[in-house]
Amino acid sequence: MVISRHITGKIRSARYIVEAILLPIYFLLPWLRWGEHPFIRLDIPNRKFYLLGNIFTPQEGYYLHLFLIGMGLSLFFFTTLIGRVWCGWACPQTVFTDVFDWIGRTILGSKYGKKDAPTFGKILVHFLWILVSVLGALAWVSYFADPYEMLSEVRSSAFLSSPPVWTYFTAFFTATLYLDMAFVREQFCKYACPYARFQTVMMDAHSVNVTYDLKRGEPRRKAGVQEGDCTACNLCLVVCPTGIDIREGTNVGCIACGKCVDACTKTMGKEGKKTLIGYMSETQANQPGAKVNWIRPRSLVYGTLLLCVLAAAGTLLYNRVPLYANILPDRIIQPMEVPGGLVRNFYNGHLLNLTFEERELKVEIANSTLSSPVHILLGGTEKPAIQVLGNDSQDFRIILETVALPQDQSKPTHQISLRITDLKNPNFQLQKTIPFRIPIK
C-alpha cells in the first residue's frame, strides 16, 4: 500500500466538494421512500428491482442489458474525451480511500504512514477504519435489504441468538472493505482494475487527461544546472497515490486524481511559472495554444452508439406496461371436442401486477385466426375479469371454446391474441398470443 503525501490545492478542494456530495447519496439512498415504497432496492429473494416507484422483474432483463451497454459506452465515450476522470473523482475505491486517509491524518498527523507512529494512535486509526467499514458495508447491504427492517431486527432480542442473513453479508463486505482500504488501496487500480487495462486504448492524443508538459519541463534540473522548467523536486511523485511518475508519460497506474497537478502548481508558483502538469491533451502539451478537438471519429462513434442505446431504452420505458402475463396450455388436460361440435382448449395463466395499485383486469379476445367466434371462460365463470393486488401476483385458469368449422379443421393449430386491460384505465393494456389446437380425429 502507498501512503502518499498530503497536498492541498484547487483540485484537491474540488474533489472534496464532489466527495461531500457523493457520500451522502451513497449512504442515504436506501433510506429514501417513493411514497410508502423503496426509492431503490434490488430485492433478490423476491426477484424484483424497485426504482423511482417502478417495479422491474427478471423477465425484463433487456433493461439491464441496455443499462450495462449504456454504462460501457458512456465509459468509453467520456474516457475518449476526458480520460480517467471517473477513477479520480467518483470511483468508490478513490472516495473511500480519501475518507480513510482523512481519518489517518487526523489521528496521527505527520506520523501517518510511518513506522514510528505511536501504537495507541495506530490502534485507534484501525478501530475507526473498521467502524467506517461496517457503516459502508451496511449501506451496501441496504440496497438489497430493507434498512428499516434491519434496524428493527437489530433492536429485537433474537438478533444475537438467531442472526438474520444480512448480517453475514455485512460481515463479509466489512472485511473486504477494511482489507482493501487498509492494505491495498490504489494498488488495486494499478494492478487489478480492468478499466486500467484498456483505458489507454480508449484515449488518444486529443483526450484531456493529467499530462506532463515534456517540452517545457525537460531536461530537468540537475547538479544546480537547469535547462527545462522542471526543478526535479519529485513532489509530483511523492503525492501520487499509486506511486507512478507522471513525467514518464501516460501510465495505466494514473487515476487522474490531480494530486500531482496541485503539487506542480505549488512548486512552479514559487518559480513564478505556470504548472508543468495539468488537465490537458498531449496535443496541447506539444503545441502550446492548441485547442482540444472534441469531435473525432472515435468520440462520434461512441457518442452515436450511446445515443442509440439511450433512445432504445427511453422508447421501451415510455411504452412499458407494468404488467407481466404468462399463459400456457394446460399440460394435463388436452384440447377436446365436446358434443355440439365445440372444441375446448385449457390454459393456466399467471399475472404479476408491477404497480402498487390494485388492478381489475379484463381478458378478452383481440384477434383470432379461427373462422368462427371464440368464447372465453375465465376461472370457470362468464365474467372475463380478474383482480390483482398491488405488487402481487395471481394465478388463474382460462378455457377457450369455439365451433370447429371445416376450414378450421384443416389446420391443427391456430393463433389467438388475448387483450388484458385495466377496467379503470384503458391505456393499461397488454396483448398475449397463445396457440389454439384442433384435436386430431
GROMACS .gro file of C-alpha atoms in nm:
model
  441
    1MET     CA    1   0.000   0.000   0.000
    2VAL     CA    2   0.124   0.350  -0.086
    3ILE     CA    3   0.065   0.628   0.167
    4SER     CA    4   0.108   0.940  -0.041
    5ARG     CA    5   0.199   1.279   0.099
    6HIS     CA    6  -0.092   1.511   0.163
    7ILE     CA    7  -0.124   1.806  -0.074
    8THR     CA    8  -0.364   2.099  -0.089
    9GLY     CA    9  -0.478   2.297  -0.388
   10LYS     CA   10  -0.769   2.379  -0.617
   11ILE     CA   11  -0.802   2.024  -0.749
   12ARG     CA   12  -0.793   1.874  -0.401
   13SER     CA   13  -1.058   2.121  -0.278
   14ALA     CA   14  -1.281   2.049  -0.578
   15ARG     CA   15  -1.255   1.675  -0.515
   16TYR     CA   16  -1.354   1.726  -0.151
   17ILE     CA   17  -1.670   1.903  -0.270
   18VAL     CA   18  -1.753   1.621  -0.512
   19GLU     CA   19  -1.697   1.357  -0.242
   20ALA     CA   20  -1.910   1.556   0.004
   21ILE     CA   21  -2.194   1.519  -0.246
   22LEU     CA   22  -2.137   1.154  -0.340
   23LEU     CA   23  -2.101   1.007   0.010
   24PRO     CA   24  -2.442   1.125   0.143
   25ILE     CA   25  -2.605   0.998  -0.177
   26TYR     CA   26  -2.446   0.656  -0.127
   27PHE     CA   27  -2.544   0.629   0.240
   28LEU     CA   28  -2.892   0.787   0.224
   29LEU     CA   29  -3.040   0.644  -0.098
   30PRO     CA   30  -3.150   0.310   0.058
   31TRP     CA   31  -3.343   0.500   0.329
   32LEU     CA   32  -3.545   0.711   0.087
   33ARG     CA   33  -3.903   0.619   0.005
   34TRP     CA   34  -4.120   0.673  -0.302
   35GLY     CA   35  -4.449   0.706  -0.123
   36GLU     CA   36  -4.451   0.404   0.107
   37HIS     CA   37  -4.218   0.200  -0.112
   38PRO     CA   38  -3.840   0.180  -0.166
   39PHE     CA   39  -3.680   0.450  -0.376
   40ILE     CA   40  -3.422   0.198  -0.496
   41ARG     CA   41  -3.368  -0.166  -0.397
   42LEU     CA   42  -3.270  -0.492  -0.559
   43ASP     CA   43  -3.489  -0.750  -0.384
   44ILE     CA   44  -3.314  -1.072  -0.482
   45PRO     CA   45  -3.529  -1.322  -0.281
   46ASN     CA   46  -3.848  -1.187  -0.444
   47ARG     CA   47  -3.671  -1.125  -0.777
   48LYS     CA   48  -3.780  -0.761  -0.804
   49PHE     CA   49  -3.598  -0.434  -0.858
   50TYR     CA   50  -3.754  -0.115  -0.721
   51LEU     CA   51  -3.659   0.216  -0.880
   52LEU     CA   52  -3.839   0.552  -0.864
   53GLY     CA   53  -4.176   0.394  -0.786
   54ASN     CA   54  -4.142   0.130  -1.058
   55ILE     CA   55  -4.103  -0.245  -1.021
   56PHE     CA   56  -3.890  -0.447  -1.263
   57THR     CA   57  -3.869  -0.825  -1.286
   58PRO     CA   58  -3.614  -1.069  -1.433
   59GLN     CA   59  -3.845  -1.109  -1.734
   60GLU     CA   60  -3.749  -0.752  -1.822
   61GLY     CA   61  -3.380  -0.833  -1.825
   62TYR     CA   62  -3.334  -0.643  -2.151
   63TYR     CA   63  -3.343  -0.322  -1.945
   64LEU     CA   64  -3.042  -0.449  -1.751
   65HIS     CA   65  -2.866  -0.535  -2.077
   66LEU     CA   66  -2.931  -0.186  -2.214
   67PHE     CA   67  -2.815  -0.033  -1.886
   68LEU     CA   68  -2.489  -0.226  -1.889
   69ILE     CA   69  -2.428  -0.150  -2.257
   70GLY     CA   70  -2.503   0.216  -2.191
   71MET     CA   71  -2.266   0.226  -1.893
   72GLY     CA   72  -1.992   0.066  -2.101
   73LEU     CA   73  -2.043   0.305  -2.391
   74SER     CA   74  -2.054   0.606  -2.159
   75LEU     CA   75  -1.728   0.488  -2.004
   76PHE     CA   76  -1.571   0.464  -2.350
   77PHE     CA   77  -1.718   0.796  -2.462
   78PHE     CA   78  -1.609   1.002  -2.161
   79THR     CA   79  -1.269   0.831  -2.145
   80THR     CA   80  -1.213   0.931  -2.505
   81LEU     CA   81  -1.292   1.292  -2.415
   82ILE     CA   82  -1.164   1.345  -2.060
   83GLY     CA   83  -0.962   1.036  -1.969
   84ARG     CA   84  -0.998   0.857  -1.635
   85VAL     CA   85  -1.199   1.129  -1.464
   86TRP     CA   86  -1.429   0.862  -1.314
   87CYS     CA   87  -1.138   0.691  -1.140
   88GLY     CA   88  -1.000   1.003  -0.976
   89TRP     CA   89  -1.322   1.181  -0.888
   90ALA     CA   90  -1.615   0.939  -0.841
   91CYS     CA   91  -1.495   0.579  -0.810
   92PRO     CA   92  -1.585   0.435  -0.466
   93GLN     CA   93  -1.231   0.300  -0.437
   94THR     CA   94  -1.091   0.654  -0.456
   95VAL     CA   95  -1.364   0.819  -0.247
   96PHE     CA   96  -1.332   0.572   0.041
   97THR     CA   97  -0.953   0.595   0.023
   98ASP     CA   98  -0.980   0.968   0.088
   99VAL     CA   99  -1.211   0.902   0.383
  100PHE     CA  100  -0.968   0.653   0.534
  101ASP     CA  101  -0.675   0.887   0.464
  102TRP     CA  102  -0.854   1.175   0.635
  103ILE     CA  103  -0.905   0.962   0.947
  104GLY     CA  104  -0.541   0.852   0.949
  105ARG     CA  105  -0.403   1.204   0.905
  106THR     CA  106  -0.642   1.348   1.164
  107ILE     CA  107  -0.535   1.098   1.431
  108LEU     CA  108  -0.165   1.053   1.353
  109GLY     CA  109  -0.079   1.382   1.185
  110SER     CA  110   0.269   1.382   1.032
  111LYS     CA  111   0.330   1.029   1.167
  112TYR     CA  112   0.059   0.882   0.944
  113GLY     CA  113   0.204   0.605   0.728
  114LYS     CA  114   0.534   0.597   0.917
  115LYS     CA  115   0.676   0.309   1.120
  116ASP     CA  116   0.746   0.524   1.428
  117ALA     CA  117   0.379   0.626   1.464
  118PRO     CA  118   0.251   0.580   1.823
  119THR     CA  119   0.098   0.238   1.887
  120PHE     CA  120  -0.217   0.374   2.052
  121GLY     CA  121  -0.274   0.606   1.758
  122LYS     CA  122  -0.240   0.323   1.507
  123ILE     CA  123  -0.483   0.107   1.707
  124LEU     CA  124  -0.732   0.395   1.718
  125VAL     CA  125  -0.697   0.453   1.345
  126HIS     CA  126  -0.762   0.088   1.261
  127PHE     CA  127  -1.057   0.081   1.501
  128LEU     CA  128  -1.214   0.379   1.324
  129TRP     CA  129  -1.134   0.221   0.988
  130ILE     CA  130  -1.322  -0.094   1.093
  131LEU     CA  131  -1.613   0.121   1.212
  132VAL     CA  132  -1.630   0.304   0.877
  133SER     CA  133  -1.606  -0.034   0.700
  134VAL     CA  134  -1.907  -0.157   0.897
  135LEU     CA  135  -2.106   0.153   0.803
  136GLY     CA  136  -2.002   0.122   0.439
  137ALA     CA  137  -2.096  -0.246   0.432
  138LEU     CA  138  -2.434  -0.179   0.597
  139ALA     CA  139  -2.503   0.092   0.338
  140TRP     CA  140  -2.420  -0.151   0.057
  141VAL     CA  141  -2.636  -0.430   0.201
  142SER     CA  142  -2.921  -0.178   0.239
  143TYR     CA  143  -2.950  -0.168  -0.138
  144PHE     CA  144  -3.060  -0.533  -0.120
  145ALA     CA  145  -3.247  -0.547   0.214
  146ASP     CA  146  -3.486  -0.305   0.382
  147PRO     CA  147  -3.275  -0.085   0.616
  148TYR     CA  148  -3.579  -0.016   0.836
  149GLU     CA  149  -3.633  -0.388   0.885
  150MET     CA  150  -3.260  -0.432   0.950
  151LEU     CA  151  -3.275  -0.167   1.221
  152SER     CA  152  -3.582  -0.331   1.375
  153GLU     CA  153  -3.409  -0.670   1.376
  154VAL     CA  154  -3.103  -0.524   1.549
  155ARG     CA  155  -3.327  -0.391   1.826
  156SER     CA  156  -3.501  -0.727   1.871
  157SER     CA  157  -3.398  -0.966   2.145
  158ALA     CA  158  -3.348  -1.253   1.899
  159PHE     CA  159  -3.082  -1.071   1.698
  160LEU     CA  160  -2.779  -1.234   1.862
  161SER     CA  161  -2.930  -1.579   1.913
  162SER     CA  162  -3.060  -1.602   1.555
  163PRO     CA  163  -2.880  -1.351   1.331
  164PRO     CA  164  -3.062  -1.270   1.005
  165VAL     CA  165  -2.899  -1.348   0.672
  166TRP     CA  166  -2.796  -0.987   0.602
  167THR     CA  167  -2.555  -0.991   0.900
  168TYR     CA  168  -2.332  -1.248   0.726
  169PHE     CA  169  -2.314  -1.038   0.411
  170THR     CA  170  -2.239  -0.731   0.623
  171ALA     CA  171  -1.952  -0.914   0.792
  172PHE     CA  172  -1.812  -1.024   0.457
  173PHE     CA  173  -1.827  -0.677   0.299
  174THR     CA  174  -1.688  -0.520   0.616
  175ALA     CA  175  -1.383  -0.745   0.598
  176THR     CA  176  -1.348  -0.680   0.224
  177LEU     CA  177  -1.368  -0.302   0.259
  178TYR     CA  178  -1.132  -0.291   0.557
  179LEU     CA  179  -0.867  -0.514   0.396
  180ASP     CA  180  -0.892  -0.318   0.073
  181MET     CA  181  -0.866   0.025   0.232
  182ALA     CA  182  -0.610  -0.067   0.499
  183PHE     CA  183  -0.368  -0.270   0.288
  184VAL     CA  184  -0.443  -0.243  -0.087
  185ARG     CA  185  -0.598   0.088  -0.184
  186GLU     CA  186  -0.493   0.233  -0.520
  187GLN     CA  187  -0.271  -0.065  -0.592
  188PHE     CA  188  -0.598  -0.228  -0.692
  189CYS     CA  189  -0.642   0.049  -0.951
  190LYS     CA  190  -0.291  -0.010  -1.079
  191TYR     CA  191  -0.279  -0.389  -1.099
  192ALA     CA  192  -0.630  -0.535  -1.073
  193CYS     CA  193  -0.885  -0.289  -1.211
  194PRO     CA  194  -0.988  -0.398  -1.563
  195TYR     CA  195  -1.055  -0.039  -1.663
  196ALA     CA  196  -0.686   0.045  -1.620
  197ARG     CA  197  -0.601  -0.234  -1.864
  198PHE     CA  198  -0.789  -0.087  -2.158
  199GLN     CA  199  -0.812   0.285  -2.081
  200THR     CA  200  -0.510   0.356  -2.300
  201VAL     CA  201  -0.694   0.201  -2.594
  202MET     CA  202  -0.983   0.444  -2.544
  203MET     CA  203  -0.760   0.752  -2.528
  204ASP     CA  204  -0.565   0.931  -2.799
  205ALA     CA  205  -0.354   1.245  -2.833
  206HIS     CA  206  -0.663   1.466  -2.808
  207SER     CA  207  -0.802   1.314  -2.486
  208VAL     CA  208  -0.788   1.551  -2.189
  209ASN     CA  209  -0.606   1.381  -1.903
  210VAL     CA  210  -0.343   1.457  -1.640
  211THR     CA  211  -0.044   1.529  -1.863
  212TYR     CA  212   0.313   1.643  -1.812
  213ASP     CA  213   0.443   1.921  -2.039
  214LEU     CA  214   0.751   1.741  -2.166
  215LYS     CA  215   0.869   2.024  -2.391
  216ARG     CA  216   0.878   2.280  -2.113
  217GLY     CA  217   0.991   2.054  -1.833
  218GLU     CA  218   1.278   1.860  -1.987
  219PRO     CA  219   1.566   1.834  -1.932
  220ARG     CA  220   1.517   1.859  -1.557
  221ARG     CA  221   1.734   2.050  -1.315
  222LYS     CA  222   2.046   1.850  -1.233
  223ALA     CA  223   2.352   1.941  -1.021
  224GLY     CA  224   2.234   2.300  -0.992
  225VAL     CA  225   2.202   2.339  -1.368
  226GLN     CA  226   1.854   2.398  -1.504
  227GLU     CA  227   1.771   2.382  -1.872
  228GLY     CA  228   1.399   2.296  -1.856
  229ASP     CA  229   1.139   2.428  -1.613
  230CYS     CA  230   1.120   2.106  -1.406
  231THR     CA  231   1.309   2.155  -1.079
  232ALA     CA  232   1.328   1.779  -1.011
  233CYS     CA  233   1.166   1.832  -0.672
  234ASN     CA  234   0.985   1.497  -0.719
  235LEU     CA  235   0.685   1.631  -0.528
  236CYS     CA  236   0.459   1.500  -0.805
  237LEU     CA  237   0.597   1.154  -0.736
  238VAL     CA  238   0.556   1.152  -0.356
  239VAL     CA  239   0.195   1.278  -0.366
  240CYS     CA  240   0.086   1.015  -0.622
  241PRO     CA  241  -0.138   0.754  -0.453
  242THR     CA  242  -0.032   0.481  -0.697
  243GLY     CA  243   0.339   0.569  -0.681
  244ILE     CA  244   0.390   0.642  -1.051
  245ASP     CA  245   0.595   0.921  -1.210
  246ILE     CA  246   0.365   1.121  -1.437
  247ARG     CA  247   0.673   1.268  -1.608
  248GLU     CA  248   0.731   0.933  -1.776
  249GLY     CA  249   0.413   0.975  -1.982
  250THR     CA  250   0.067   0.815  -1.983
  251ASN     CA  251   0.061   0.528  -1.735
  252VAL     CA  252  -0.204   0.266  -1.653
  253GLY     CA  253  -0.149   0.349  -1.286
  254CYS     CA  254  -0.262   0.712  -1.328
  255ILE     CA  255  -0.615   0.758  -1.193
  256ALA     CA  256  -0.632   1.129  -1.287
  257CYS     CA  257  -0.683   1.236  -0.926
  258GLY     CA  258  -0.493   1.562  -0.988
  259LYS     CA  259  -0.269   1.549  -0.680
  260CYS     CA  260   0.038   1.594  -0.895
  261VAL     CA  261  -0.129   1.893  -1.059
  262ASP     CA  262  -0.163   2.068  -0.722
  263ALA     CA  263   0.192   1.970  -0.631
  264CYS     CA  264   0.344   2.107  -0.951
  265THR     CA  265   0.126   2.418  -0.935
  266LYS     CA  266   0.265   2.492  -0.589
  267THR     CA  267   0.629   2.433  -0.694
  268MET     CA  268   0.605   2.627  -1.019
  269GLY     CA  269   0.426   2.907  -0.838
  270LYS     CA  270   0.740   2.962  -0.632
  271GLU     CA  271   0.931   2.993  -0.960
  272GLY     CA  272   0.675   3.235  -1.098
  273LYS     CA  273   0.585   2.992  -1.375
  274LYS     CA  274   0.283   2.801  -1.497
  275THR     CA  275   0.239   2.442  -1.381
  276LEU     CA  276   0.400   2.170  -1.590
  277ILE     CA  277   0.129   1.915  -1.504
  278GLY     CA  278  -0.237   1.977  -1.573
  279TYR     CA  279  -0.557   1.851  -1.729
  280MET     CA  280  -0.471   1.883  -2.096
  281SER     CA  281  -0.424   1.670  -2.405
  282GLU     CA  282  -0.090   1.557  -2.542
  283THR     CA  283  -0.152   1.780  -2.842
  284GLN     CA  284  -0.187   2.083  -2.615
  285ALA     CA  285   0.132   1.986  -2.430
  286ASN     CA  286   0.325   1.955  -2.756
  287GLN     CA  287   0.163   2.253  -2.925
  288PRO     CA  288   0.104   2.540  -2.677
  289GLY     CA  289  -0.216   2.725  -2.758
  290ALA     CA  290  -0.374   2.434  -2.943
  291LYS     CA  291  -0.743   2.369  -2.879
  292VAL     CA  292  -0.895   2.036  -2.780
  293ASN     CA  293  -1.051   1.856  -3.074
  294TRP     CA  294  -1.366   1.719  -2.909
  295ILE     CA  295  -1.527   1.593  -3.230
  296ARG     CA  296  -1.322   1.300  -3.355
  297PRO     CA  297  -1.408   0.969  -3.525
  298ARG     CA  298  -1.393   0.763  -3.205
  299SER     CA  299  -1.589   1.016  -2.998
  300LEU     CA  300  -1.853   1.032  -3.274
  301VAL     CA  301  -1.881   0.653  -3.290
  302TYR     CA  302  -1.910   0.611  -2.912
  303GLY     CA  303  -2.145   0.908  -2.881
  304THR     CA  304  -2.372   0.783  -3.159
  305LEU     CA  305  -2.390   0.431  -3.014
  306LEU     CA  306  -2.462   0.574  -2.669
  307LEU     CA  307  -2.744   0.789  -2.805
  308CYS     CA  308  -2.891   0.485  -2.983
  309VAL     CA  309  -2.891   0.282  -2.661
  310LEU     CA  310  -3.044   0.570  -2.465
  311ALA     CA  311  -3.311   0.617  -2.733
  312ALA     CA  312  -3.395   0.246  -2.731
  313ALA     CA  313  -3.416   0.237  -2.351
  314GLY     CA  314  -3.627   0.554  -2.343
  315THR     CA  315  -3.869   0.419  -2.604
  316LEU     CA  316  -3.909   0.089  -2.421
  317LEU     CA  317  -3.968   0.263  -2.089
  318TYR     CA  318  -4.221   0.503  -2.243
  319ASN     CA  319  -4.421   0.216  -2.395
  320ARG     CA  320  -4.377  -0.016  -2.097
  321VAL     CA  321  -4.689  -0.169  -1.944
  322PRO     CA  322  -4.611  -0.264  -1.581
  323LEU     CA  323  -4.781  -0.600  -1.608
  324TYR     CA  324  -4.636  -0.945  -1.664
  325ALA     CA  325  -4.860  -1.215  -1.809
  326ASN     CA  326  -4.771  -1.577  -1.875
  327ILE     CA  327  -5.038  -1.800  -2.031
  328LEU     CA  328  -4.952  -2.159  -2.124
  329PRO     CA  329  -5.161  -2.452  -2.249
  330ASP     CA  330  -5.259  -2.698  -1.978
  331ARG     CA  331  -5.019  -2.993  -1.981
  332ILE     CA  332  -5.268  -3.234  -1.823
  333ILE     CA  333  -5.599  -3.161  -1.995
  334GLN     CA  334  -5.552  -3.180  -2.370
  335PRO     CA  335  -5.772  -2.998  -2.625
  336MET     CA  336  -6.103  -3.179  -2.661
  337GLU     CA  337  -6.415  -3.186  -2.870
  338VAL     CA  338  -6.745  -3.188  -2.680
  339PRO     CA  339  -7.099  -3.264  -2.802
  340GLY     CA  340  -7.238  -2.988  -3.019
  341GLY     CA  341  -6.922  -2.952  -3.230
  342LEU     CA  342  -6.744  -2.736  -2.971
  343VAL     CA  343  -6.366  -2.753  -2.934
  344ARG     CA  344  -6.216  -2.653  -2.600
  345ASN     CA  345  -5.860  -2.560  -2.504
  346PHE     CA  346  -5.745  -2.520  -2.145
  347TYR     CA  347  -5.475  -2.279  -2.021
  348ASN     CA  348  -5.304  -2.186  -1.698
  349GLY     CA  349  -5.225  -1.818  -1.654
  350HIS     CA  350  -5.010  -1.612  -1.422
  351LEU     CA  351  -5.044  -1.234  -1.381
  352LEU     CA  352  -4.792  -1.015  -1.199
  353ASN     CA  353  -4.900  -0.661  -1.114
  354LEU     CA  354  -4.587  -0.442  -1.131
  355THR     CA  355  -4.758  -0.138  -0.980
  356PHE     CA  356  -4.858  -0.055  -0.626
  357GLU     CA  357  -5.228  -0.018  -0.721
  358GLU     CA  358  -5.493  -0.288  -0.717
  359ARG     CA  359  -5.598  -0.377  -1.071
  360GLU     CA  360  -5.917  -0.533  -1.208
  361LEU     CA  361  -5.809  -0.677  -1.539
  362LYS     CA  362  -6.043  -0.771  -1.821
  363VAL     CA  363  -5.938  -1.054  -2.051
  364GLU     CA  364  -6.090  -1.061  -2.400
  365ILE     CA  365  -6.022  -1.192  -2.748
  366ALA     CA  366  -5.839  -0.931  -2.953
  367ASN     CA  367  -5.771  -1.132  -3.268
  368SER     CA  368  -5.800  -1.489  -3.393
  369THR     CA  369  -5.706  -1.691  -3.699
  370LEU     CA  370  -6.018  -1.905  -3.648
  371SER     CA  371  -6.316  -1.851  -3.876
  372SER     CA  372  -6.575  -1.895  -3.600
  373PRO     CA  373  -6.606  -1.674  -3.289
  374VAL     CA  374  -6.415  -1.779  -2.976
  375HIS     CA  375  -6.585  -1.785  -2.638
  376ILE     CA  376  -6.375  -1.725  -2.326
  377LEU     CA  377  -6.428  -1.855  -1.973
  378LEU     CA  378  -6.202  -1.710  -1.704
  379GLY     CA  379  -6.171  -1.919  -1.390
  380GLY     CA  380  -6.478  -2.118  -1.492
  381THR     CA  381  -6.703  -1.809  -1.493
  382GLU     CA  382  -6.861  -1.599  -1.764
  383LYS     CA  383  -6.708  -1.280  -1.621
  384PRO     CA  384  -6.374  -1.241  -1.801
  385ALA     CA  385  -6.205  -1.028  -1.533
  386ILE     CA  386  -5.962  -1.090  -1.252
  387GLN     CA  387  -5.842  -0.880  -0.958
  388VAL     CA  388  -5.473  -0.849  -0.876
  389LEU     CA  389  -5.346  -0.666  -0.569
  390GLY     CA  390  -5.069  -0.408  -0.598
  391ASN     CA  391  -4.718  -0.560  -0.623
  392ASP     CA  392  -4.873  -0.906  -0.617
  393SER     CA  393  -4.944  -1.197  -0.849
  394GLN     CA  394  -5.248  -1.404  -0.930
  395ASP     CA  395  -5.285  -1.745  -1.092
  396PHE     CA  396  -5.595  -1.816  -1.298
  397ARG     CA  397  -5.741  -2.059  -1.546
  398ILE     CA  398  -5.871  -1.989  -1.896
  399ILE     CA  399  -6.099  -2.202  -2.113
  400LEU     CA  400  -6.141  -2.111  -2.479
  401GLU     CA  401  -6.406  -2.277  -2.691
  402THR     CA  402  -6.527  -2.242  -3.047
  403VAL     CA  403  -6.722  -2.429  -3.310
  404ALA     CA  404  -6.471  -2.609  -3.532
  405LEU     CA  405  -6.573  -2.525  -3.887
  406PRO     CA  406  -6.442  -2.741  -4.176
  407GLN     CA  407  -6.198  -2.468  -4.286
  408ASP     CA  408  -6.057  -2.453  -3.930
  409GLN     CA  409  -6.016  -2.829  -3.904
  410SER     CA  410  -5.778  -2.831  -4.198
  411LYS     CA  411  -5.517  -2.660  -3.981
  412PRO     CA  412  -5.418  -2.825  -3.649
  413THR     CA  413  -5.301  -2.507  -3.472
  414HIS     CA  414  -5.437  -2.153  -3.476
  415GLN     CA  415  -5.324  -1.831  -3.305
  416ILE     CA  416  -5.541  -1.632  -3.067
  417SER     CA  417  -5.443  -1.290  -2.931
  418LEU     CA  418  -5.573  -1.208  -2.584
  419ARG     CA  419  -5.607  -0.846  -2.471
  420ILE     CA  420  -5.564  -0.778  -2.098
  421THR     CA  421  -5.697  -0.436  -1.999
  422ASP     CA  422  -5.747  -0.248  -1.674
  423LEU     CA  423  -6.118  -0.169  -1.641
  424LYS     CA  424  -6.038   0.171  -1.483
  425ASN     CA  425  -5.754   0.265  -1.717
  426PRO     CA  426  -5.789   0.159  -2.084
  427ASN     CA  427  -5.429   0.266  -2.152
  428PHE     CA  428  -5.309  -0.005  -1.914
  429GLN     CA  429  -5.323  -0.278  -2.177
  430LEU     CA  430  -5.120  -0.583  -2.273
  431GLN     CA  431  -5.163  -0.839  -2.551
  432LYS     CA  432  -5.058  -1.202  -2.537
  433THR     CA  433  -5.068  -1.452  -2.825
  434ILE     CA  434  -5.143  -1.815  -2.742
  435PRO     CA  435  -5.195  -2.127  -2.957
  436PHE     CA  436  -5.535  -2.292  -3.008
  437ARG     CA  437  -5.520  -2.652  -3.119
  438ILE     CA  438  -5.782  -2.858  -3.300
  439PRO     CA  439  -5.799  -3.222  -3.177
  440ILE     CA  440  -5.685  -3.478  -3.432
  441LYS     CA  441  -5.963  -3.722  -3.526
   0.00000   0.00000   0.00000
